[in-house]
Coordinates of N, CA, C and O in Angstrom, one line a residue:
M1123 N 0.9 -0.9 -0.2 CA -0.2 0.2 0.1 C 1.1 1.1 0.2 O 1.8 1.2 0.9
S1124 N 0.2 2.2 -0.7 CA 1.4 3.3 -1.1 C 1.0 4.3 0.0 O 0.2 3.7 1.0
E1125 N 2.2 5.1 0.7 CA 1.9 6.0 1.6 C 0.6 7.0 1.6 O 0.0 7.2 2.4
Y1126 N 0.5 7.1 0.2 CA -0.8 8.1 -0.2 C -2.1 7.4 0.3 O -3.2 7.8 1.0
S1127 N -2.3 6.1 -0.1 CA -3.4 5.1 0.2 C -3.4 5.0 1.5 O -4.8 5.1 1.9
S1128 N -2.2 4.9 2.4 CA -2.3 4.8 3.6 C -2.8 5.8 4.4 O -3.7 5.8 5.4
L1129 N -2.2 7.3 4.0 CA -3.1 8.4 4.5 C -4.5 8.3 4.5 O -5.3 8.7 5.2
L1130 N -5.3 7.9 3.2 CA -6.3 8.2 3.1 C -7.3 7.2 3.7 O -8.2 7.4 4.4
C1131 N -6.5 5.8 3.9 CA -7.4 4.9 5.2 C -7.2 5.3 6.4 O -8.2 5.5 7.3
D1132 N -6.0 6.3 7.0 CA -6.1 6.7 8.1 C -6.9 7.6 8.3 O -7.5 7.6 9.5
L1133 N -7.3 8.6 7.3 CA -8.1 9.7 7.5 C -9.4 9.2 7.5 O -10.1 9.5 8.2
S1134 N -9.9 7.9 6.5 CA -11.1 7.6 6.5 C -11.5 6.9 7.9 O -12.5 7.0 8.5
D1135 N -10.7 6.3 8.5 CA -10.6 5.5 9.8 C -10.9 6.4 11.0 O -11.7 6.3 12.2
N1136 N -10.5 7.9 10.7 CA -11.1 8.7 11.7 C -12.1 9.9 11.1 O -12.6 10.8 12.1
I1137 N -12.9 9.4 10.3 CA -14.1 10.3 9.9 C -15.4 9.5 10.2 O -15.5 8.8 9.5
T1138 N -16.1 9.9 11.2 CA -17.6 9.3 11.3 C -18.7 9.6 10.2 O -18.2 10.9 9.5
N1139 N -19.7 8.9 10.3 CA -20.7 9.5 9.6 C -21.3 11.0 9.7 O -21.6 11.6 8.6
E1140 N -21.3 11.4 10.7 CA -21.3 12.6 11.2 C -20.5 13.6 10.9 O -20.5 14.7 10.2
D1141 N -19.2 13.4 10.7 CA -18.2 13.9 10.4 C -18.3 14.4 8.8 O -18.1 15.3 8.1
L1142 N -18.4 13.2 8.2 CA -18.7 13.2 6.6 C -19.8 14.0 6.1 O -19.6 14.9 5.2
D1143 N -20.8 14.3 6.8 CA -22.0 15.3 6.7 C -21.4 16.4 6.9 O -21.5 17.4 5.9
Q1144 N -20.5 17.0 7.9 CA -19.9 18.3 7.8 C -19.0 18.5 6.4 O -18.9 19.7 6.4
L1145 N -18.0 17.8 6.3 CA -17.3 17.5 5.3 C -17.8 18.1 4.2 O -17.3 18.7 3.4
K1146 N -18.9 17.0 3.7 CA -19.4 17.3 2.2 C -20.1 18.6 2.3 O -20.4 19.4 1.5
S1147 N -20.9 18.8 3.6 CA -21.3 20.5 3.8 C -20.3 21.4 3.6 O -20.7 22.6 2.7
A1148 N -19.4 21.4 3.6 CA -18.2 22.2 3.7 C -17.5 22.6 2.2 O -16.8 23.4 1.7
C1149 N -17.8 21.5 1.4 CA -17.7 21.6 0.2 C -18.8 21.4 -0.8 O -18.7 21.1 -2.2
K1150 N -19.9 22.2 -0.2 CA -21.0 22.2 -1.2 C -20.9 23.0 -2.5 O -21.7 22.8 -2.9
E1151 N -20.1 23.7 -2.4 CA -19.9 24.5 -4.0 C -19.2 23.9 -4.9 O -19.4 24.1 -6.1
D1152 N -18.5 22.5 -4.4 CA -18.1 21.8 -5.6 C -18.7 20.4 -5.8 O -18.6 19.8 -6.6
I1153 N -19.7 20.1 -4.7 CA -20.4 18.9 -4.8 C -21.9 19.1 -4.5 O -22.4 19.9 -3.7
T1154 N -22.5 18.5 -5.9 CA -24.1 19.3 -5.9 C -24.7 18.4 -4.9 O -24.1 17.2 -4.3
E1155 N -26.1 18.9 -4.6 CA -26.6 18.2 -3.4 C -27.2 16.5 -3.9 O -26.7 15.7 -2.8
D1156 N -27.6 16.4 -5.1 CA -27.7 14.9 -5.7 C -26.4 14.3 -5.5 O -26.5 13.0 -5.2
Q1157 N -25.0 14.8 -6.0 CA -23.9 13.9 -6.0 C -23.9 13.6 -4.4 O -23.2 12.5 -3.9
S1158 N -24.0 14.5 -3.5 CA -23.5 14.5 -2.1 C -24.5 13.3 -1.4 O -23.9 12.4 -0.6
N1159 N -25.5 13.4 -1.8 CA -26.5 12.5 -1.1 C -26.2 10.7 -1.8 O -26.5 10.0 -0.7
T1160 N -25.3 10.8 -2.6 CA -24.8 9.4 -3.1 C -23.6 9.4 -2.4 O -23.2 7.9 -2.4
I1161 N -22.7 9.8 -1.5 CA -21.5 9.8 -1.2 C -22.0 9.2 0.3 O -22.4 10.4 1.1
T1162 N -21.8 8.0 0.6 CA -21.9 7.4 2.1 C -20.9 7.0 2.8 O -21.2 6.8 4.3
S1163 N -19.9 7.3 2.4 CA -18.8 6.9 3.0 C -17.5 7.8 2.8 O -17.5 8.4 1.8
S1164 N -16.4 8.1 3.7 CA -15.3 8.9 3.4 C -14.6 8.4 2.6 O -14.1 9.2 1.6
K1165 N -14.5 7.1 2.1 CA -13.8 6.7 1.3 C -14.4 7.1 -0.1 O -13.9 7.2 -1.4
E1166 N -16.0 7.0 -0.2 CA -16.4 7.4 -1.5 C -16.0 9.0 -1.8 O -16.3 9.6 -3.0
W1167 N -15.9 9.7 -0.7 CA -15.8 11.4 -0.7 C -14.5 11.4 -1.3 O -14.3 12.4 -2.4
F1168 N -13.4 10.6 -0.9 CA -12.0 10.8 -1.3 C -12.1 10.4 -2.8 O -11.5 11.0 -3.7
N1169 N -12.5 9.4 -3.3 CA -12.8 8.9 -4.7 C -13.3 10.2 -5.4 O -12.9 10.4 -6.5
Y1170 N -14.3 10.4 -5.0 CA -15.2 11.7 -5.8 C -14.3 13.0 -5.8 O -14.3 13.3 -6.9
L1171 N -13.5 13.2 -4.5 CA -12.8 14.5 -4.9 C -11.3 14.2 -5.9 O -11.2 14.8 -6.7
E1172 N -10.9 12.7 -5.7 CA -10.0 12.6 -6.9 C -10.5 12.7 -8.6 O -9.9 13.0 -9.3
K1173 N -11.5 11.9 -8.7 CA -12.1 11.8 -9.9 C -12.8 13.3 -10.5 O -12.4 13.4 -11.6
H1174 N -12.7 14.2 -9.4 CA -12.8 15.9 -9.8 C -12.2 16.6 -9.8 O -11.9 17.7 -9.6
D1175 N -10.5 16.3 -9.7 CA -9.3 16.7 -9.7 C -9.2 17.7 -8.4 O -8.4 18.9 -8.5
K1176 N -9.6 17.3 -7.2 CA -9.7 18.1 -6.1 C -8.8 17.5 -5.1 O -8.4 18.3 -4.1
L1177 N -8.2 16.2 -5.4 CA -7.6 15.5 -5.0 C -6.6 14.8 -5.3 O -7.2 13.8 -6.2
A1178 N -5.0 14.8 -5.1 CA -4.3 13.8 -5.7 C -3.1 13.5 -4.8 O -3.0 14.2 -3.9
Q1179 N -2.4 12.7 -5.2 CA -1.1 12.1 -4.2 C -0.3 13.4 -3.8 O 0.1 13.6 -2.9
D1180 N -0.1 14.4 -5.0 CA 0.6 15.3 -4.7 C -0.1 17.1 -4.6 O 0.6 17.9 -4.8
N1181 N -1.4 16.9 -4.4 CA -2.3 18.0 -4.5 C -3.2 17.8 -3.5 O -4.4 17.1 -3.4
L1182 N -3.1 18.2 -2.1 CA -3.6 18.0 -0.7 C -4.3 19.2 -0.2 O -4.7 19.3 0.6
S1183 N -4.1 20.3 -0.9 CA -4.4 21.7 -0.6 C -6.2 21.9 -0.4 O -6.4 22.5 0.5
Y1184 N -6.9 21.0 -1.4 CA -8.2 21.1 -0.9 C -8.8 20.5 0.4 O -9.5 21.1 1.2
I1185 N -8.3 19.0 0.7 CA -8.6 18.9 2.0 C -8.0 19.3 3.2 O -8.7 19.5 3.8
E1186 N -6.8 19.7 2.8 CA -6.2 20.7 4.0 C -7.3 22.0 4.4 O -7.8 22.3 5.7
H1187 N -7.9 22.4 3.4 CA -8.9 23.7 3.2 C -10.0 23.2 4.0 O -10.3 23.8 4.9
I1188 N -10.5 22.1 3.4 CA -12.1 21.5 4.1 C -11.6 21.0 5.6 O -12.3 21.6 6.4
F1189 N -10.4 20.5 5.8 CA -10.5 20.1 7.3 C -10.2 21.4 8.2 O -10.6 21.0 9.3
E1190 N -9.7 22.4 7.5 CA -9.3 23.6 8.5 C -10.6 24.4 8.6 O -10.8 24.7 9.7
I1191 N -11.7 24.6 7.8 CA -12.7 25.1 8.3 C -13.8 24.2 8.8 O -14.7 24.7 9.1
S1192 N -13.4 23.0 8.9 CA -14.5 22.2 9.3 C -14.1 21.9 10.9 O -14.5 21.1 11.6
R1193 N -12.8 22.5 11.2 CA -12.2 22.6 12.6 C -11.9 21.1 13.0 O -12.3 20.5 13.9
R1194 N -11.1 20.5 11.8 CA -10.5 19.0 12.3 C -9.4 19.4 12.3 O -8.2 18.8 11.3
P1195 N -8.7 19.9 13.3 CA -7.0 20.0 13.5 C -6.1 18.7 13.5 O -5.1 18.5 13.1
D1196 N -7.0 17.4 13.8 CA -6.3 16.6 14.1 C -6.3 15.8 12.7 O -5.2 15.0 12.3
L1197 N -7.3 15.9 11.7 CA -6.9 15.4 10.3 C -5.9 16.3 9.4 O -5.0 15.8 8.8
L1198 N -6.2 17.8 9.6 CA -5.2 18.4 9.0 C -3.9 18.0 9.2 O -2.9 18.0 8.8
T1199 N -3.5 18.1 10.7 CA -2.2 17.7 11.1 C -1.6 16.4 10.4 O -0.7 16.3 10.0
R1200 N -2.5 15.2 10.4 CA -2.1 14.1 9.3 C -1.5 14.6 8.1 O -0.6 14.1 7.5
V1201 N -2.7 15.4 7.6 CA -2.2 15.5 5.9 C -0.9 16.4 5.8 O -0.2 16.1 5.1
I1202 N -0.6 17.6 7.0 CA 0.3 18.3 6.8 C 1.7 17.5 7.1 O 2.9 17.7 6.5
E1203 N 1.8 16.2 8.1 CA 2.5 15.4 8.4 C 3.1 14.8 7.1 O 4.2 14.5 6.7
Y1204 N 2.1 14.0 6.4 CA 2.3 13.5 4.9 C 3.0 14.4 4.3 O 4.0 14.2 3.6
R1205 N 2.4 15.6 4.1 CA 3.3 16.9 3.0 C 4.5 17.1 3.5 O 5.3 17.0 2.4
T1206 N 4.7 17.2 4.7 CA 6.3 17.5 5.1 C 7.1 16.2 4.9 O 8.3 16.3 4.8
T1207 N 6.6 14.9 5.4 CA 7.4 13.7 5.5 C 7.5 13.3 4.1 O 8.8 12.9 3.6
V1208 N 6.4 13.0 3.2 CA 6.4 12.3 2.3 C 6.7 13.3 0.8 O 7.8 12.9 -0.1
L1209 N 6.3 14.0 0.8 CA 6.5 15.4 -0.3 C 7.6 16.0 0.0 O 8.0 16.8 -1.0
K1210 N 7.9 16.2 0.9 CA 8.9 17.1 1.6 C 8.7 18.5 1.0 O 9.5 18.9 0.7
I1211 N 7.7 18.9 1.5 CA 7.2 20.4 1.5 C 7.2 20.8 2.7 O 6.0 20.5 3.3
S1212 N 7.6 21.9 2.9 CA 7.5 22.4 4.4 C 6.9 23.5 4.4 O 6.4 24.0 3.2
E1213 N 6.7 24.3 5.5 CA 5.6 25.2 5.7 C 6.3 26.2 4.9 O 5.8 27.4 4.7
D1214 N 7.7 26.5 4.7 CA 8.6 27.5 4.5 C 8.3 27.5 2.7 O 8.3 28.7 1.9
D1215 N 8.3 26.4 2.2 CA 8.1 25.9 0.9 C 7.1 26.5 -0.1 O 6.6 26.4 -0.8
E1216 N 6.0 26.1 1.3 CA 4.2 26.3 0.7 C 4.1 27.5 -0.1 O 3.1 27.5 -0.6
I1217 N 4.7 28.6 0.5 CA 4.1 30.1 -0.2 C 4.7 29.7 -2.0 O 4.0 30.3 -2.6
D1218 N 5.8 29.1 -2.4 CA 6.4 29.1 -3.8 C 5.7 27.8 -4.4 O 6.1 27.6 -5.6
T1219 N 4.8 27.1 -3.8 CA 4.3 25.8 -4.7 C 2.7 26.0 -4.8 O 1.9 26.5 -3.9
K1220 N 2.1 25.5 -5.9 CA 0.9 25.3 -6.0 C 0.1 24.0 -5.5 O -0.8 23.7 -5.4
L1221 N 1.0 23.2 -5.0 CA 0.8 22.0 -4.4 C 0.0 22.1 -3.0 O -0.5 21.2 -2.6
T1222 N 0.2 23.5 -2.3 CA -0.4 23.4 -0.9 C -1.1 24.9 -0.7 O -0.8 25.4 -1.5
R1223 N -2.1 24.9 0.1 CA -2.9 25.8 0.3 C -2.1 26.7 1.6 O -1.6 26.4 2.4
I1224 N -2.2 28.1 1.3 CA -1.8 28.9 2.2 C -2.5 29.4 3.2 O -3.7 29.9 3.0
P1225 N -2.6 29.1 4.3 CA -3.0 29.0 5.6 C -3.6 30.9 5.2 O -2.7 31.8 5.1
S1226 N -4.6 31.2 5.8 CA -5.2 32.7 5.6 C -4.3 33.8 6.0 O -3.9 34.6 5.6
A1227 N -4.1 33.5 7.5 CA -3.0 34.3 8.1 C -1.8 34.5 7.4 O -1.3 35.6 7.6
K1228 N -1.2 33.4 7.1 CA 0.0 33.5 6.7 C 0.3 34.3 5.4 O 1.0 34.9 5.2
K1229 N -1.0 34.7 4.5 CA -0.6 35.4 3.5 C -0.4 36.9 3.9 O 0.2 37.5 3.2
Y1230 N -1.2 37.4 5.2 CA -0.6 38.8 5.5 C 0.4 39.1 6.5 O 0.2 40.2 6.9
K1231 N 0.8 37.8 6.7 CA 2.0 38.1 8.2 C 3.2 39.3 7.7 O 3.3 39.8 8.8
D1232 N 3.4 39.6 6.5 CA 4.4 40.5 6.4 C 3.5 42.2 5.8 O 4.2 43.1 6.6
I1233 N 2.2 41.9 6.1 CA 1.4 43.0 6.2 C 1.0 43.7 7.3 O 0.8 44.8 7.5
I1234 N 0.7 42.7 8.5 CA 0.2 43.0 9.6 C 1.5 43.4 10.5 O 2.3 42.8 10.5
R1235 N 1.3 44.5 11.0 CA 2.2 45.1 11.9 C 1.6 46.1 12.9 O 0.6 46.8 12.4
Q1236 N 2.3 46.5 13.8 CA 1.7 47.4 14.7 C 2.0 48.9 13.6 O 3.3 49.1 13.6
P1237 N 1.0 49.8 13.9 CA 1.3 51.2 13.5 C 2.4 52.2 14.5 O 2.6 51.8 15.6
S1238 N 3.2 52.7 13.9 CA 3.9 53.7 14.3 C 3.2 55.0 15.3 O 2.0 54.6 14.9
E1239 N 3.9 55.5 16.2 CA 2.9 56.5 16.9 C 2.3 57.7 15.7 O 1.5 58.0 16.2
D1240 N 3.0 57.9 14.6 CA 2.8 59.0 13.7 C 1.6 58.5 13.2 O 0.8 59.2 12.7
E1241 N 1.5 57.1 13.0 CA 0.3 56.6 12.0 C -0.8 56.6 13.1 O -2.2 56.3 12.5
I1242 N -0.9 56.7 14.2 CA -2.1 56.2 15.1 C -2.8 57.5 15.1 O -2.1 58.8 15.2
I1243 N -4.1 57.7 14.8 CA -5.1 58.7 14.7 C -5.6 58.9 16.3 O -6.2 58.0 16.9
K1244 N -5.4 60.1 16.6 CA -5.8 60.3 18.2 C -7.0 61.2 17.9 O -7.2 62.2 17.5
L1245 N -8.0 60.7 18.9 CA -9.4 61.1 19.0 C -9.5 62.3 20.2 O -8.7 61.7 21.4
A1246 N -10.2 63.4 20.2 CA -10.4 64.3 21.1 C -11.1 63.4 22.1 O -12.6 62.4 22.0
P1247 N -11.4 63.4 23.2 CA -12.2 63.1 24.4 C -13.7 63.5 24.1 O -13.8 64.7 23.6
P1248 N -14.7 62.8 24.3 CA -16.1 63.1 24.0 C -16.5 64.2 25.2 O -16.0 64.6 25.8
P1249 N -17.5 65.4 24.4 CA -17.4 66.4 24.8 C -18.3 66.2 26.2 O -19.2 65.0 26.4
K1250 N -18.4 66.8 27.4 CA -19.0 66.9 28.5 C -20.5 67.2 28.5 O -20.8 68.3 27.7
K1251 N -21.2 66.4 29.1 CA -22.7 66.9 29.3 C -22.9 68.2 30.1 O -22.0 67.9 31.3
A1252 N -23.5 68.9 29.9 CA -24.0 70.0 30.7 C -25.0 69.9 31.7 O -25.6 69.0 31.7

């Protein structure tokens, strides 16, 4: 069994039916309701994503995003571990590659900074009531 297949099996083992409904809901823009109703297991969900070019051995960005917005850090951690150990793509490298999704906050890390004293707008105190 390839490491990719092993990853998908491991993820499948940790996705309950309730989780699956949440994951399918998170990708409702990419899976129609009729198609979603036919997917009854996590393995079917992964197969669907592979058939529709949302998931591949070297393209995990879509499920990383879905696990992130579905608040499943345990699953996201497994995918990131696979990405860094098997694909050898580190967090530093991911900015320069299309294979991984850049977490939202990371996009703005160089932009976000504390304003200097000169940039802060000082407001006058509110007027006192008579």
